[in-house]
Structure formats: C-alpha cells, structure tokens
Short mmCIF file of C-alpha atoms and ligand atoms in Angstrom, two decimals:
data_model
loop_
_atom_site.label_atom_id
_atom_site.label_comp_id
_atom_site.label_asym_id
_atom_site.label_seq_id
_atom_site.Cartn_x
_atom_site.Cartn_y
_atom_site.Cartn_z
CA MET S 30 132.07 83.28 88.69
CA ARG S 31 130.84 82.79 92.17
CA LYS S 32 127.50 84.91 91.99
CA ARG S 33 126.63 87.55 94.39
CA TYR S 34 123.23 88.69 96.35
CA ALA S 35 121.81 92.24 97.10
CA GLU S 36 118.84 93.80 98.51
CA PRO S 37 119.39 97.22 97.68
CA ALA S 38 117.37 99.48 99.66
CA SER S 39 117.36 102.78 97.94
CA VAL S 40 118.20 103.83 94.34
CA ASP S 41 121.50 104.83 94.32
CA GLU S 42 122.53 102.18 96.50
CA LEU S 43 121.23 100.02 93.55
CA ALA S 44 122.98 101.72 90.61
CA ALA S 45 126.05 101.63 92.52
CA LEU S 46 125.23 97.84 92.26
CA ILE S 47 124.51 97.68 88.77
CA THR S 48 127.50 100.26 87.64
CA GLY S 49 129.67 97.87 90.28
CA SER S 50 129.44 94.78 88.51
CA PRO S 51 130.33 93.28 84.74
CA ALA S 52 126.98 91.18 85.30
CA VAL S 53 123.54 92.09 86.69
CA ARG S 54 120.08 90.53 86.53
CA VAL S 55 117.19 91.77 89.07
CA LEU S 56 115.34 88.58 90.43
CA GLY S 57 111.40 89.62 90.63
CA SER S 58 109.32 86.48 92.75
CA ARG S 59 110.98 83.52 91.40
CA HIS S 60 108.19 82.55 88.83
CA SER S 61 110.13 81.80 85.73
CA PHE S 62 111.20 78.50 84.68
CA ASN S 63 113.92 78.78 82.84
CA ASP S 64 117.55 80.80 82.88
CA ILE S 65 116.21 84.26 82.04
CA ALA S 66 116.73 85.57 85.66
CA ASP S 67 120.04 84.10 86.00
CA SER S 68 123.36 85.38 86.41
CA ASP S 69 127.21 85.29 86.76
CA ASP S 70 127.93 87.84 89.00
CA LEU S 71 125.47 89.27 91.02
CA LEU S 72 121.50 88.38 91.82
CA ILE S 73 119.22 91.56 92.71
CA GLY S 74 116.30 91.29 94.62
CA THR S 75 113.92 94.49 95.08
CA SER S 76 112.05 93.57 98.94
CA ALA S 77 114.09 96.31 100.70
CA LEU S 78 112.65 98.95 96.97
CA PRO S 79 109.61 100.29 98.22
CA THR S 80 106.33 98.69 97.22
CA ASP S 81 103.95 101.57 97.13
CA ILE S 82 101.04 101.68 95.59
CA ALA S 83 99.43 104.92 94.71
CA ILE S 84 96.56 105.38 92.40
CA ASP S 85 95.80 108.00 90.65
CA ALA S 86 91.75 108.13 89.96
CA ALA S 87 91.68 111.58 87.50
CA ALA S 88 94.20 109.16 85.14
CA ARG S 89 92.84 106.41 86.00
CA THR S 90 96.18 104.26 86.75
CA VAL S 91 98.06 102.72 89.57
CA THR S 92 101.71 103.23 89.88
CA VAL S 93 103.39 100.32 92.06
CA GLY S 94 107.14 99.38 93.12
CA GLY S 95 107.94 96.57 90.49
CA GLY S 96 108.41 93.85 93.35
CA VAL S 97 104.87 94.76 94.39
CA ARG S 98 103.31 91.21 94.03
CA TYR S 99 99.58 91.23 92.09
CA GLY S 100 97.61 89.36 94.49
CA ASP S 101 98.75 92.65 97.08
CA LEU S 102 97.98 94.90 95.06
CA ALA S 103 94.64 93.47 93.34
CA LYS S 104 93.40 93.27 97.03
CA ALA S 105 94.16 97.39 97.36
CA LEU S 106 92.88 97.98 94.40
CA ASP S 107 89.91 96.75 94.71
CA GLU S 108 89.24 98.16 98.57
CA ALA S 109 89.82 100.65 97.09
CA GLY S 110 87.33 100.27 94.37
CA TRP S 111 89.33 100.01 91.35
CA ALA S 112 90.50 96.97 89.18
CA LEU S 113 93.11 96.09 86.25
CA HIS S 114 92.04 94.34 83.40
CA ASN S 115 93.05 90.74 83.33
CA LEU S 116 95.73 88.45 86.65
CA ALA S 117 97.68 85.38 85.57
CA SER S 118 96.58 82.08 86.90
CA LEU S 119 98.76 82.87 89.64
CA PRO S 120 98.68 86.58 92.19
CA HIS S 121 101.59 85.60 93.72
CA ILE S 122 103.89 87.06 90.61
CA SER S 123 105.70 90.17 90.98
CA VAL S 124 104.52 92.95 88.50
CA ALA S 125 107.53 94.08 86.96
CA GLY S 126 108.89 89.88 86.58
CA ALA S 127 104.97 89.36 84.74
CA VAL S 128 105.67 92.43 83.08
CA ALA S 129 108.80 91.48 81.23
CA THR S 130 107.80 88.00 79.90
CA ALA S 131 104.65 89.02 78.54
CA THR S 132 103.16 86.99 81.48
CA HIS S 133 99.08 86.72 80.05
CA GLY S 134 95.51 86.08 81.14
CA SER S 135 93.10 85.17 79.35
CA GLY S 136 89.82 86.47 77.02
CA ASP S 137 89.37 87.03 74.01
CA ARG S 138 89.58 91.40 74.39
CA ASN S 139 92.09 90.95 76.52
CA GLY S 140 95.34 91.89 76.35
CA ASN S 141 98.75 90.51 78.77
CA LEU S 142 99.76 92.10 82.00
CA ALA S 143 102.28 94.08 79.78
CA THR S 144 99.43 95.66 78.03
CA ALA S 145 98.30 97.48 81.05
CA VAL S 146 101.34 99.57 81.41
CA ARG S 147 101.18 103.83 80.88
CA GLY S 148 105.15 104.06 82.46
CA ILE S 149 107.78 102.53 84.05
CA ARG S 150 110.52 104.24 85.90
CA LEU S 151 113.60 101.72 85.64
CA VAL S 152 117.86 102.14 86.23
CA THR S 153 119.65 101.46 83.68
CA GLY S 154 123.14 99.70 83.05
CA THR S 155 124.14 103.05 83.46
CA GLY S 156 123.06 103.78 86.51
CA GLU S 157 120.75 106.16 84.96
CA VAL S 158 116.92 106.79 85.83
CA VAL S 159 115.29 106.60 83.07
CA GLU S 160 111.31 107.55 82.83
CA LEU S 161 109.54 106.10 79.64
CA ARG S 162 105.55 106.81 79.03
CA ARG S 163 103.62 105.15 76.11
CA GLY S 164 104.31 107.25 73.03
CA ASP S 165 108.03 107.81 73.98
CA ALA S 166 109.94 106.30 71.57
CA GLY S 167 111.65 102.56 73.01
CA PHE S 168 108.78 102.65 75.00
CA ASP S 169 107.03 99.55 73.12
CA GLY S 170 110.59 98.51 73.01
CA ALA S 171 111.34 98.76 76.68
CA VAL S 172 108.13 97.35 78.31
CA VAL S 173 108.26 93.22 77.58
CA ALA S 174 112.02 93.68 78.28
CA LEU S 175 113.31 90.17 79.86
CA GLY S 176 115.16 92.25 82.59
CA ALA S 177 117.70 93.40 79.84
CA LEU S 178 117.54 96.99 79.85
CA GLY S 179 117.85 97.28 83.76
CA VAL S 180 115.93 97.31 87.21
CA VAL S 181 112.39 98.56 86.72
CA VAL S 182 112.37 100.18 90.27
CA GLU S 183 108.00 101.59 89.09
CA VAL S 184 105.64 100.50 86.62
CA THR S 185 102.36 103.10 86.22
CA LEU S 186 99.69 100.81 84.91
CA GLU S 187 95.78 101.12 84.11
CA ILE S 188 92.64 100.98 86.82
CA GLU S 189 89.40 101.00 85.59
CA PRO S 190 86.71 100.61 88.24
CA THR S 191 85.91 97.38 89.92
CA PHE S 192 83.54 95.31 88.64
CA ALA S 193 83.06 91.77 89.79
CA VAL S 194 82.86 88.36 88.34
CA ARG S 195 81.76 84.62 88.77
CA GLN S 196 82.69 81.14 87.24
CA ARG S 197 81.88 78.31 86.37
CA LEU S 198 83.07 75.49 85.05
CA PHE S 199 81.85 72.82 82.19
CA ALA S 200 82.61 69.49 81.09
CA GLY S 201 82.94 67.96 78.56
CA LEU S 202 82.83 70.07 75.46
CA GLY S 203 83.53 67.97 72.45
CA TRP S 204 86.37 68.73 70.50
CA ASP S 205 84.69 68.45 66.81
CA VAL S 206 83.04 71.86 68.27
CA VAL S 207 86.33 73.49 69.95
CA ALA S 208 87.16 72.99 66.00
CA ASP S 209 83.96 74.33 64.57
CA ARG S 210 83.11 76.93 66.62
CA PHE S 211 86.37 78.03 68.01
CA ASP S 212 85.57 82.24 67.97
CA ASP S 213 82.14 81.62 69.84
CA ILE S 214 83.52 79.32 72.34
CA PHE S 215 86.31 81.52 73.51
CA SER S 216 83.87 85.12 72.78
CA ALA S 217 81.17 83.39 74.70
CA ALA S 218 82.66 85.43 77.93
CA TYR S 219 85.24 87.74 79.83
CA SER S 220 88.14 85.13 80.35
CA VAL S 221 87.90 82.15 78.59
CA SER S 222 90.18 78.47 79.32
CA LEU S 223 90.15 74.69 78.37
CA PHE S 224 91.91 72.16 79.93
CA THR S 225 92.95 69.37 78.85
CA ARG S 226 95.34 65.85 78.72
CA TRP S 227 95.11 65.98 75.16
CA GLU S 228 93.99 62.25 75.34
CA GLU S 229 90.34 62.15 76.36
CA ALA S 230 87.48 62.13 74.45
CA SER S 231 85.91 65.37 75.14
CA VAL S 232 87.91 68.68 76.83
CA SER S 233 87.98 67.49 80.75
CA LEU S 234 87.56 71.08 81.72
CA ALA S 235 85.88 74.56 80.41
CA TRP S 236 86.75 77.37 82.77
CA ILE S 237 84.86 80.61 82.30
CA LYS S 238 84.92 83.86 83.50
CA GLU S 239 82.09 86.09 83.24
CA ARG S 240 81.40 89.59 84.22
CA VAL S 241 78.69 90.31 86.30
CA ASP S 242 78.10 94.10 85.10
CA GLU S 243 78.44 92.42 81.40
CA PRO S 244 74.95 90.38 79.86
CA GLY S 245 75.55 86.29 80.24
CA ARG S 246 76.05 84.68 77.25
CA VAL S 247 77.27 81.38 78.53
CA GLY S 248 73.59 79.43 80.03
CA GLU S 249 73.28 75.55 82.18
CA ASP S 250 75.18 74.91 78.64
CA PHE S 251 78.75 75.62 77.22
CA PHE S 252 78.05 74.15 73.56
CA GLY S 253 76.90 71.46 75.24
CA ALA S 254 78.98 70.37 78.29
CA VAL S 255 77.57 70.16 81.55
CA ALA S 256 78.20 73.23 84.34
CA GLU S 257 80.18 71.60 87.43
CA THR S 258 78.22 71.38 90.33
CA ALA S 259 80.92 71.09 92.81
CA PRO S 260 84.55 73.16 92.88
CA ARG S 261 86.98 70.95 90.97
CA HIS S 262 90.63 71.61 90.59
CA MET S 263 92.05 71.70 86.97
CA ILE S 264 93.90 68.96 87.68
CA ALA S 265 92.58 65.24 89.23
CA GLY S 266 93.44 64.78 92.68
CA MET S 267 95.02 67.85 93.38
CA ASP S 268 93.39 70.08 96.27
CA VAL S 269 90.68 72.11 95.26
CA ARG S 270 90.88 74.68 98.10
CA ASN S 271 93.81 76.04 96.49
CA THR S 272 91.57 77.20 93.16
CA THR S 273 89.17 80.27 93.37
CA GLU S 274 85.74 80.69 94.27
CA GLN S 275 83.34 78.85 91.74
CA LEU S 276 80.09 77.84 90.94
CA GLY S 277 78.56 80.98 89.62
CA VAL S 278 79.42 82.71 92.85
CA PRO S 279 79.91 86.68 92.08
CA GLY S 280 82.96 87.76 93.69
CA PRO S 281 85.29 90.71 93.18
CA TRP S 282 87.46 90.59 89.87
CA SER S 283 90.54 90.66 92.59
CA GLU S 284 88.72 86.55 93.54
CA ARG S 285 88.67 84.98 90.83
CA LEU S 286 90.16 86.33 86.81
CA ALA S 287 93.37 84.04 88.74
CA HIS S 288 92.31 80.19 88.99
CA PHE S 289 94.46 80.57 92.25
CA ARG S 290 94.29 81.89 95.77
CA PHE S 291 97.13 84.30 96.45
CA GLU S 292 96.48 82.87 100.57
CA PHE S 293 97.38 79.44 98.87
CA THR S 294 100.24 77.36 98.11
CA PRO S 295 99.70 77.39 94.37
CA SER S 296 99.19 75.06 91.24
CA ALA S 297 100.65 70.92 91.62
CA GLY S 298 104.31 72.64 93.78
CA ALA S 299 107.48 69.87 91.72
CA GLU S 300 106.12 70.84 88.76
CA ILE S 301 107.87 72.74 84.81
CA GLN S 302 105.54 74.71 82.41
CA SER S 303 105.82 75.03 79.40
CA GLU S 304 103.70 77.37 76.69
CA TYR S 305 103.69 77.98 73.01
CA LEU S 306 101.39 81.41 71.84
CA VAL S 307 100.22 80.66 68.51
CA PRO S 308 98.98 82.88 65.67
CA ARG S 309 95.08 82.63 66.81
CA ALA S 310 94.07 81.92 62.58
CA HIS S 311 96.31 78.92 63.75
CA ALA S 312 94.67 77.65 66.47
CA VAL S 313 92.27 75.00 65.22
CA ALA S 314 96.25 73.34 63.38
CA ALA S 315 97.59 73.67 66.67
CA ILE S 316 95.37 71.71 68.16
CA ASP S 317 94.50 69.30 65.89
CA ALA S 318 98.51 68.82 65.92
CA VAL S 319 99.02 68.58 69.87
CA ARG S 320 95.50 66.47 70.27
CA ALA S 321 98.01 63.69 67.45
CA LEU S 322 101.03 63.86 70.29
CA GLY S 323 98.89 63.16 72.49
CA PRO S 324 99.87 59.73 73.23
CA ARG S 325 104.15 60.39 73.63
CA LEU S 326 102.26 63.24 76.46
CA ARG S 327 100.89 61.13 78.64
CA ASP S 328 103.30 60.85 80.78
CA VAL S 329 104.96 63.61 81.82
CA LEU S 330 101.70 65.85 81.49
CA GLN S 331 100.05 66.98 84.36
CA ILE S 332 97.70 69.13 82.32
CA THR S 333 97.08 71.48 79.23
CA GLU S 334 95.22 74.53 79.31
CA ILE S 335 93.57 76.11 75.80
CA ARG S 336 93.55 80.21 76.09
CA THR S 337 93.53 83.09 74.06
CA VAL S 338 95.05 86.56 74.47
CA ALA S 339 93.93 89.95 72.21
CA ALA S 340 97.32 91.11 69.86
CA ASP S 341 99.49 94.03 70.97
CA GLY S 342 102.01 96.18 70.31
CA LEU S 343 104.92 95.84 72.39
CA TRP S 344 108.27 94.44 70.77
CA LEU S 345 108.83 91.60 72.44
CA SER S 346 105.52 90.44 73.45
CA THR S 347 104.21 86.93 72.68
CA ALA S 348 101.37 88.43 71.11
CA SER S 349 103.11 91.00 68.85
CA GLY S 350 101.31 92.20 66.13
CA THR S 351 98.55 88.82 66.62
CA ASP S 352 95.50 87.41 68.07
CA VAL S 353 97.05 84.49 70.25
CA VAL S 354 96.15 81.40 71.49
CA GLY S 355 98.54 80.03 74.20
CA LEU S 356 98.90 76.16 74.60
CA HIS S 357 100.33 75.37 77.68
CA PHE S 358 101.37 72.60 79.68
CA THR S 359 102.21 72.35 83.44
CA TRP S 360 104.82 69.40 83.51
CA VAL S 361 105.56 66.95 86.09
CA ARG S 362 109.09 68.04 87.38
CA ASP S 363 110.84 64.92 85.14
CA ILE S 364 113.14 67.38 83.20
CA PRO S 365 114.52 64.83 80.87
CA GLY S 366 110.93 63.55 80.00
CA VAL S 367 110.31 66.96 78.86
CA ALA S 368 113.37 67.45 77.16
CA ALA S 369 112.47 64.41 75.03
CA VAL S 370 108.91 65.05 74.21
CA LEU S 371 109.54 68.90 73.39
CA PRO S 372 110.88 68.45 69.48
CA ALA S 373 107.57 67.28 69.00
CA ILE S 374 105.82 69.43 70.38
CA GLU S 375 108.12 72.38 68.61
CA ASP S 376 107.97 70.54 65.23
CA ALA S 377 103.73 70.57 65.60
CA LEU S 378 103.77 74.52 66.22
CA LEU S 379 106.75 76.51 65.43
CA PRO S 380 106.18 76.11 61.13
CA LEU S 381 102.22 77.61 62.62
CA GLY S 382 104.14 80.71 63.65
CA ALA S 383 104.04 79.33 67.73
CA ARG S 384 106.04 82.10 69.66
CA PRO S 385 107.27 79.92 73.22
CA HIS S 386 106.38 81.85 77.26
CA TRP S 387 109.16 83.28 77.72
CA GLY S 388 109.39 82.48 80.97
CA LYS S 389 109.06 78.93 80.39
CA VAL S 390 110.67 76.08 79.31
CA PHE S 391 111.25 75.25 75.41
CA GLY S 392 114.13 74.46 73.27
CA ARG S 393 114.28 76.14 69.91
CA LEU S 394 114.17 79.61 69.49
CA ASP S 395 114.94 81.92 66.68
CA ALA S 396 113.92 85.11 67.73
CA ALA S 397 115.25 87.08 64.62
CA ALA S 398 112.47 85.12 62.47
CA MET S 399 109.34 85.48 65.24
CA TYR S 400 110.31 88.87 66.76
CA PRO S 401 109.66 91.89 63.65
CA ARG S 402 111.71 94.34 66.02
CA LEU S 403 114.65 92.22 67.06
CA GLU S 404 117.02 94.97 66.07
CA ASP S 405 115.64 97.70 67.50
CA PHE S 406 115.28 95.93 70.70
CA ARG S 407 119.26 95.31 70.29
CA ALA S 408 119.69 98.63 69.49
CA LEU S 409 118.05 99.62 72.62
CA ALA S 410 119.72 97.28 74.87
CA ASP S 411 123.20 98.76 73.82
CA ARG S 412 121.36 102.72 73.97
CA PHE S 413 120.28 101.83 78.07
CA ASP S 414 122.96 99.15 78.78
CA PRO S 415 126.09 99.74 76.53
CA GLN S 416 128.06 97.83 79.05
CA ALA S 417 125.94 94.48 78.60
CA ARG S 418 126.09 94.20 82.30
CA PHE S 419 122.60 92.39 82.01
CA ARG S 420 122.92 90.33 79.27
CA ASN S 421 122.86 87.16 80.83
CA ALA S 422 123.03 84.21 78.60
CA PHE S 423 119.34 83.91 78.03
CA VAL S 424 119.55 87.24 76.97
CA ARG S 425 122.41 86.41 74.85
CA ARG S 426 120.38 83.96 72.71
CA VAL S 427 117.48 86.26 72.22
CA LEU S 428 119.64 88.56 70.45
CA GLY S 429 121.27 85.42 68.55
C1 FAD A 521 102.34 77.90 89.02
C2 FAD A 521 102.30 79.19 88.49
C3 FAD A 521 101.54 79.71 86.90
C4 FAD A 521 102.13 80.99 86.09
N1 FAD A 521 101.03 81.25 85.90
C5 FAD A 521 100.99 82.04 84.58
C6 FAD A 521 100.03 82.06 83.92
O1 FAD A 521 98.93 81.92 83.75
N2 FAD A 521 100.40 82.84 82.74
C7 FAD A 521 101.55 82.99 82.26
O2 FAD A 521 101.51 83.95 80.75
N3 FAD A 521 102.64 82.83 83.08
C8 FAD A 521 102.47 82.36 84.43
N4 FAD A 521 103.52 81.83 84.82
C9 FAD A 521 104.55 81.82 84.47
C10 FAD A 521 105.05 83.63 85.34
O3 FAD A 521 104.26 84.02 85.38
C11 FAD A 521 106.51 84.47 84.11
O4 FAD A 521 107.20 83.51 84.91
C12 FAD A 521 107.16 85.32 85.11
O5 FAD A 521 107.74 86.35 84.84
C13 FAD A 521 107.05 85.27 86.63
O6 FAD A 521 107.11 86.42 87.05
P1 FAD A 521 108.40 86.54 88.58
O7 FAD A 521 108.19 88.19 89.07
O8 FAD A 521 108.69 85.42 89.08
O9 FAD A 521 109.57 86.03 87.50
P2 FAD A 521 111.18 86.21 87.80
O10 FAD A 521 111.05 84.97 86.99
O11 FAD A 521 111.81 86.25 88.96
O12 FAD A 521 111.92 86.75 86.09
C14 FAD A 521 111.54 87.42 85.50
C15 FAD A 521 112.98 87.78 84.29
O13 FAD A 521 111.66 88.75 84.37
C16 FAD A 521 112.65 90.16 85.15
N5 FAD A 521 113.07 90.86 86.72
C17 FAD A 521 112.12 90.64 87.24
N6 FAD A 521 111.77 91.47 88.34
C18 FAD A 521 112.19 93.06 87.68
C19 FAD A 521 112.67 94.36 87.12
N7 FAD A 521 111.92 94.41 88.46
N8 FAD A 521 113.28 94.04 86.01
C20 FAD A 521 113.00 94.81 85.60
N9 FAD A 521 113.25 93.07 85.03
C21 FAD A 521 113.00 92.13 86.44
C22 FAD A 521 114.00 89.21 85.84
O14 FAD A 521 115.60 89.32 85.19
C23 FAD A 521 113.73 88.19 84.99
O15 FAD A 521 114.95 88.34 83.72
C24 FAD A 521 103.38 80.90 86.05
C25 FAD A 521 104.20 80.96 86.97
C26 FAD A 521 103.81 79.65 87.69
C27 FAD A 521 105.63 79.39 88.42
#
C-alpha cells in the first residue's frame, strides 16, 4: 500500500484522518531505530497541532502538546523556575514519542520519563477524545503504549522547583570495583552512567551528575577513578562541543541532565542503537556476560552506556515492577553486522529477565513472558482501537 503523510492542524482534523484510514501511525521526532513508528497507510505528523506549554504551579504540573520536544520544554520550565525529574541523553525527542517507548535517563531514584506523566489526552482509533488521569482505570497501560491506542495530543507531567546540577567525568574505574560495589557506585550521585567498549582493562568513563542542592558525596576520585581535567565525548574522536558542560561547572538541570546539547547535532549521527533493561538484581551477572562477548562486539560497537532506572507500575514499561540496569549499545551503521551480534547478547541477557528498549533494535521478543500485564494491554488496545488502525506490524509482533 502506498503511504500517505498528513499534518492535521486541529483535533477535529486529526480525528477525521484517523477514522478515514485503515492503518494509522503518529510520528514523534522520529528518533526510534526500528519499525515501531511504521504504518501501512497513513503517517501523521504533529507539528501543526498546538505546542502550548501550560504550567500549573499549584498542581505542580505542566501540560504540553505531545509533539513538543524535551529541549524546548526544559528551557521554558527552567525559565519559569521549574524542572522535570530527569531527561534522556538526547533532548531533541518529543514528549509523547519518548513516553510511548519508556525512554529513560539515569539514576537509582529516577523512574523513566513516562513516570512523570499525570495525565494524557488522546484521540483514539474511533476518533474519540479521551482523557486519562493517574489513578484512572487503564491509565497505567495507556502511558507507555507504543502508539497503539491513538494519538496523544496533550501530556501533563509532574514538575518540581528548578535545581542546579554539576557533572564530572572520571576515567579508569576498575571492573572489580564495579562488581563489588555496584550499589555504592550507582547510588553515589543523582545520575551515574558508565561508558565502556567492554574490552578495556577498566571502565573508560564514569559520567556523574550531582544535584547542587544535595550534599556532595563524590570527592576528587570516584571509587579509584580519576577526575577528567578536560571535557570529553563518550565516543573517542567525536566533537566534545556536542556534549553538555562538564568539569563540575554548576548549571540548570535543563543544560546538564541530557548528555547532548539541544543546539548541536546529537551523538554520532550515522548509528544504530540497542538497549536491554535487566532486573537490577542481575546487574553484575549481565555485565560479566557482555564483557565475555567483548571481542565479538569490537567491529560494530561505538560505545556502551550502563545506567540504572527505578521501578514503576506502568504495564509496558521496561522497568515495570523492578529496578533495572540498562545496557545500551551504540552501534556503527552496519545492519548485517549488528544483526550478527544481537543473538549472542540476547542469549546472555534474556535468561536474566532482560527487556529490550521499545524504540531500539532487538531480535527476540516474548512480550507475554516479559510483561505480566500484556493481556490487559491487549484489552485496552481493543477498546481504544477496535478497528486495529494503530496496530502496525511492530504492535502485532508485541501482542503475539
Ligand atoms: C541519539 C539518540 C539518543 C537517545 N537516547 C536515549 C536515552 O538516553 N534513553 C532512552 O531511553 N532512549 C534514547 N533514545 C531512543 C529514543 O528516546 C526513543 O526511540 C523515543 O521513542 C524517540 O522519541 P520520538 O519522539 O523520536 O518518537 P518516534 O521515534 O517518532 O516514535 C516512537 C513511538 O512513539 C509513538 N508516538 C510518537 N508520538 C506519539 C503521539 N503523539 N501519540 C502516541 N504515540 C506517539 C510512535 O507512533 C512510535 O510508536 C535515543 C535515540 C537517539 C537517536
């Protein structure tokens, strides 16, 4: 079927487009790496829909159009004295697109970005406008929804007073220390990420983000790793100007919590990404298993990021019911090369209970085994989208 593209300018126009097509998908900022956003017929862009950012100081919420990018939202919030609890590494992604795939940042106490959602307003497969608030029946299934329930036109997020963050990088954290003191390392700051290519004798970079309003617990060394004295990119040879300010210079959360600056081109450009979220209890076993694969990953891997995410109760969240550690892989753009190594990674991580990131490249998926509430999600999808207009090939594979 030939694909069509439309940018409705109103909710009524959007509803008419949805009910006029057998197969619809809404696009966010198009940063996913698989076919989750594909459609057999109609693709909808949200850039002509309202992009208002409305802060409710009394309720401590902000309500935004689904297509608003985190970078724009973060700037507006900070200017008004407010903050989100966390950001992904990239601020260029849309709020609704990120929330739909359980996109996350880092930090033991930080749930993924979807956990900040207090309410959504969506246009369903029947063209109806539905509002769901936290606590409503079905809300926990409708937030991380893979775009399968309809088009989210408004998202209400929790906010808190703005805060400052300083970030520092430390080189040479020993693998034995990671194994012995995993919990101490990842609880040492508001956000902790480890970057590695797996074959080094020690972790190449620990990337630490500390809130300035909390007592500092990281001194001049980080579990034996040494503080960097010049800014660094996590991928050797890449332009450090793309990254947010380092060297401990305090700045607003909006300019520190993401790794990449909003005003620059992100990451390595031509790349593929995969990520597996492993129950935290198995973090060290998962790291050991992937380390053993190191030489097999060498030719296709640019960098791995290891980070933690707090548990939540959202049905299809990759952190549903358990704290998790994310093992992320930025690959070179070599599709057959990546396809060749993924089975070994999945053989190592899936038995530990790993769930693949919804927006990145993966091979095997047994969603029924990974997500205890999958049947409830299927019922929700049948209710919101009885004609299965939003059920693209990706969602059909998830639902089995
Ligand atoms: C350089 C880079 C860095 C990244 N860093 C991180 C990271 O730090 N952490 C992390 O977890 N992920 C990360 N990602 C992955 C990314 O966050 C996810 O793929 C995310 O879904 C992208 O959001 P998007 O707006 O581009 O959505 P899209 O890719 O456009 O769409 C994703 C899904 O959301 C649905 N969707 C989009 N808009 C709506 C809407 N209005 N209503 C309903 N459904 C909608 C789409 O239909 C689709 O199913 C990164 C990606 C890149 C390219």
